[in-house]
Amino acid sequence: MDRDPEVIVMAQTAVGWHVELEFEEDPHRTRAAALVRLPDGSEVRAHGYASRHPSDSNQPRVGEEVAGARALNELAMKLLTKAHDEIDEESGRTSRPLT
């Protein structure tokens, strides 16, 4: 049986985003700030926090991971809201929320 030759399509990257994460820490709490600059010139910012229970050992990396994940999660939700608002503005109607 003959098989069709495999077709490979090369996709071009039209845009790239760089997300910045910064952390502030003290012995009990880690704060993360996330920022993404979009090609249209707008910026979206978000924050996340992690607190260490007094009985836990001091592991700054774990605090960064938790606070960073929470900041990125908030950033994702803000980007979904921004996209949803732009869809509604362009279409002139209210659409279902993006999730």
Short mmCIF file of C-alpha atoms in Angstrom, two decimals:
data_model
loop_
_atom_site.label_atom_id
_atom_site.label_comp_id
_atom_site.label_asym_id
_atom_site.label_seq_id
_atom_site.Cartn_x
_atom_site.Cartn_y
_atom_site.Cartn_z
CA MET A 1 0.00 0.00 0.00
CA ASP A 2 1.40 3.38 -1.02
CA ARG A 3 1.48 6.10 1.59
CA ASP A 4 1.31 9.81 0.92
CA PRO A 5 4.61 11.54 1.52
CA GLU A 6 4.77 13.36 4.81
CA VAL A 7 4.17 17.07 4.43
CA ILE A 8 5.96 19.36 6.83
CA VAL A 9 4.71 22.92 7.16
CA MET A 10 7.08 25.38 8.74
CA ALA A 11 5.29 27.98 10.83
CA GLN A 12 6.69 31.44 11.18
CA THR A 13 6.63 33.16 14.53
CA ALA A 14 4.86 36.45 14.05
CA VAL A 15 5.34 37.74 17.59
CA GLY A 16 7.01 36.82 20.84
CA TRP A 17 6.24 37.78 24.40
CA HIS A 18 8.66 38.09 27.27
CA VAL A 19 7.26 37.68 30.75
CA GLU A 20 9.23 39.18 33.62
CA LEU A 21 8.99 37.86 37.18
CA GLU A 22 10.52 39.62 40.16
CA PHE A 23 10.53 38.40 43.74
CA GLU A 24 10.72 40.03 47.17
CA GLU A 25 11.29 37.78 50.13
CA ASP A 26 11.49 37.93 53.87
CA PRO A 27 11.76 34.94 56.22
CA HIS A 28 7.99 34.38 56.24
CA ARG A 29 6.60 35.62 52.93
CA THR A 30 7.44 35.76 49.22
CA ARG A 31 5.89 38.26 46.81
CA ALA A 32 6.05 37.83 43.04
CA ALA A 33 5.34 40.52 40.45
CA ALA A 34 4.71 39.45 36.84
CA LEU A 35 4.76 41.72 33.82
CA VAL A 36 4.20 41.10 30.12
CA ARG A 37 4.61 43.79 27.48
CA LEU A 38 2.39 43.14 24.48
CA PRO A 39 3.17 44.09 20.86
CA ASP A 40 0.41 46.74 20.92
CA GLY A 41 2.39 48.61 23.59
CA SER A 42 0.15 47.66 26.49
CA GLU A 43 1.38 46.02 29.66
CA VAL A 44 -0.36 43.52 31.88
CA ARG A 45 0.78 43.15 35.49
CA ALA A 46 -0.11 40.68 38.21
CA HIS A 47 1.02 39.65 41.69
CA GLY A 48 1.23 36.47 43.69
CA TYR A 49 2.10 35.68 47.28
CA ALA A 50 3.29 32.75 49.33
CA SER A 51 3.52 32.50 53.10
CA ARG A 52 5.66 30.06 55.03
CA HIS A 53 4.07 28.26 57.96
CA PRO A 54 6.21 28.68 61.10
CA SER A 55 6.75 24.92 61.34
CA ASP A 56 8.06 24.67 57.75
CA SER A 57 11.75 24.90 56.96
CA ASN A 58 12.95 28.04 55.17
CA GLN A 59 13.00 27.11 51.45
CA PRO A 60 13.08 30.34 49.42
CA ARG A 61 12.92 28.48 46.08
CA VAL A 62 9.60 26.87 47.05
CA GLY A 63 8.19 30.26 48.04
CA GLU A 64 9.27 31.66 44.67
CA GLU A 65 7.61 28.78 42.82
CA VAL A 66 4.31 29.19 44.68
CA ALA A 67 4.25 33.00 44.48
CA GLY A 68 5.41 32.92 40.84
CA ALA A 69 2.75 30.38 39.87
CA ARG A 70 0.07 32.49 41.52
CA ALA A 71 1.28 35.63 39.74
CA LEU A 72 1.32 33.82 36.38
CA ASN A 73 -2.17 32.46 37.03
CA GLU A 74 -3.46 35.97 37.71
CA LEU A 75 -1.62 37.22 34.62
CA ALA A 76 -3.31 34.52 32.52
CA MET A 77 -6.75 35.52 33.80
CA LYS A 78 -6.07 39.19 33.07
CA LEU A 79 -4.97 38.32 29.52
CA LEU A 80 -8.16 36.28 29.00
CA THR A 81 -10.25 39.22 30.23
CA LYS A 82 -8.36 41.62 27.95
CA ALA A 83 -8.90 39.35 24.94
CA HIS A 84 -12.58 38.93 25.79
CA ASP A 85 -13.07 42.69 26.06
CA GLU A 86 -11.33 43.21 22.70
CA ILE A 87 -13.53 40.57 21.04
CA ASP A 88 -16.65 42.29 22.38
CA GLU A 89 -15.42 45.73 21.33
CA GLU A 90 -14.61 44.58 17.79
CA SER A 91 -17.82 42.57 17.33
CA GLY A 92 -20.16 45.06 19.01
CA ARG A 93 -21.79 42.35 21.07
CA THR A 94 -21.34 40.64 24.41
CA SER A 95 -19.81 37.22 24.08
CA ARG A 96 -19.37 34.39 26.53
CA PRO A 97 -16.45 34.83 28.90
CA LEU A 98 -13.26 33.08 27.89
CA THR A 99 -12.05 30.49 30.37
#
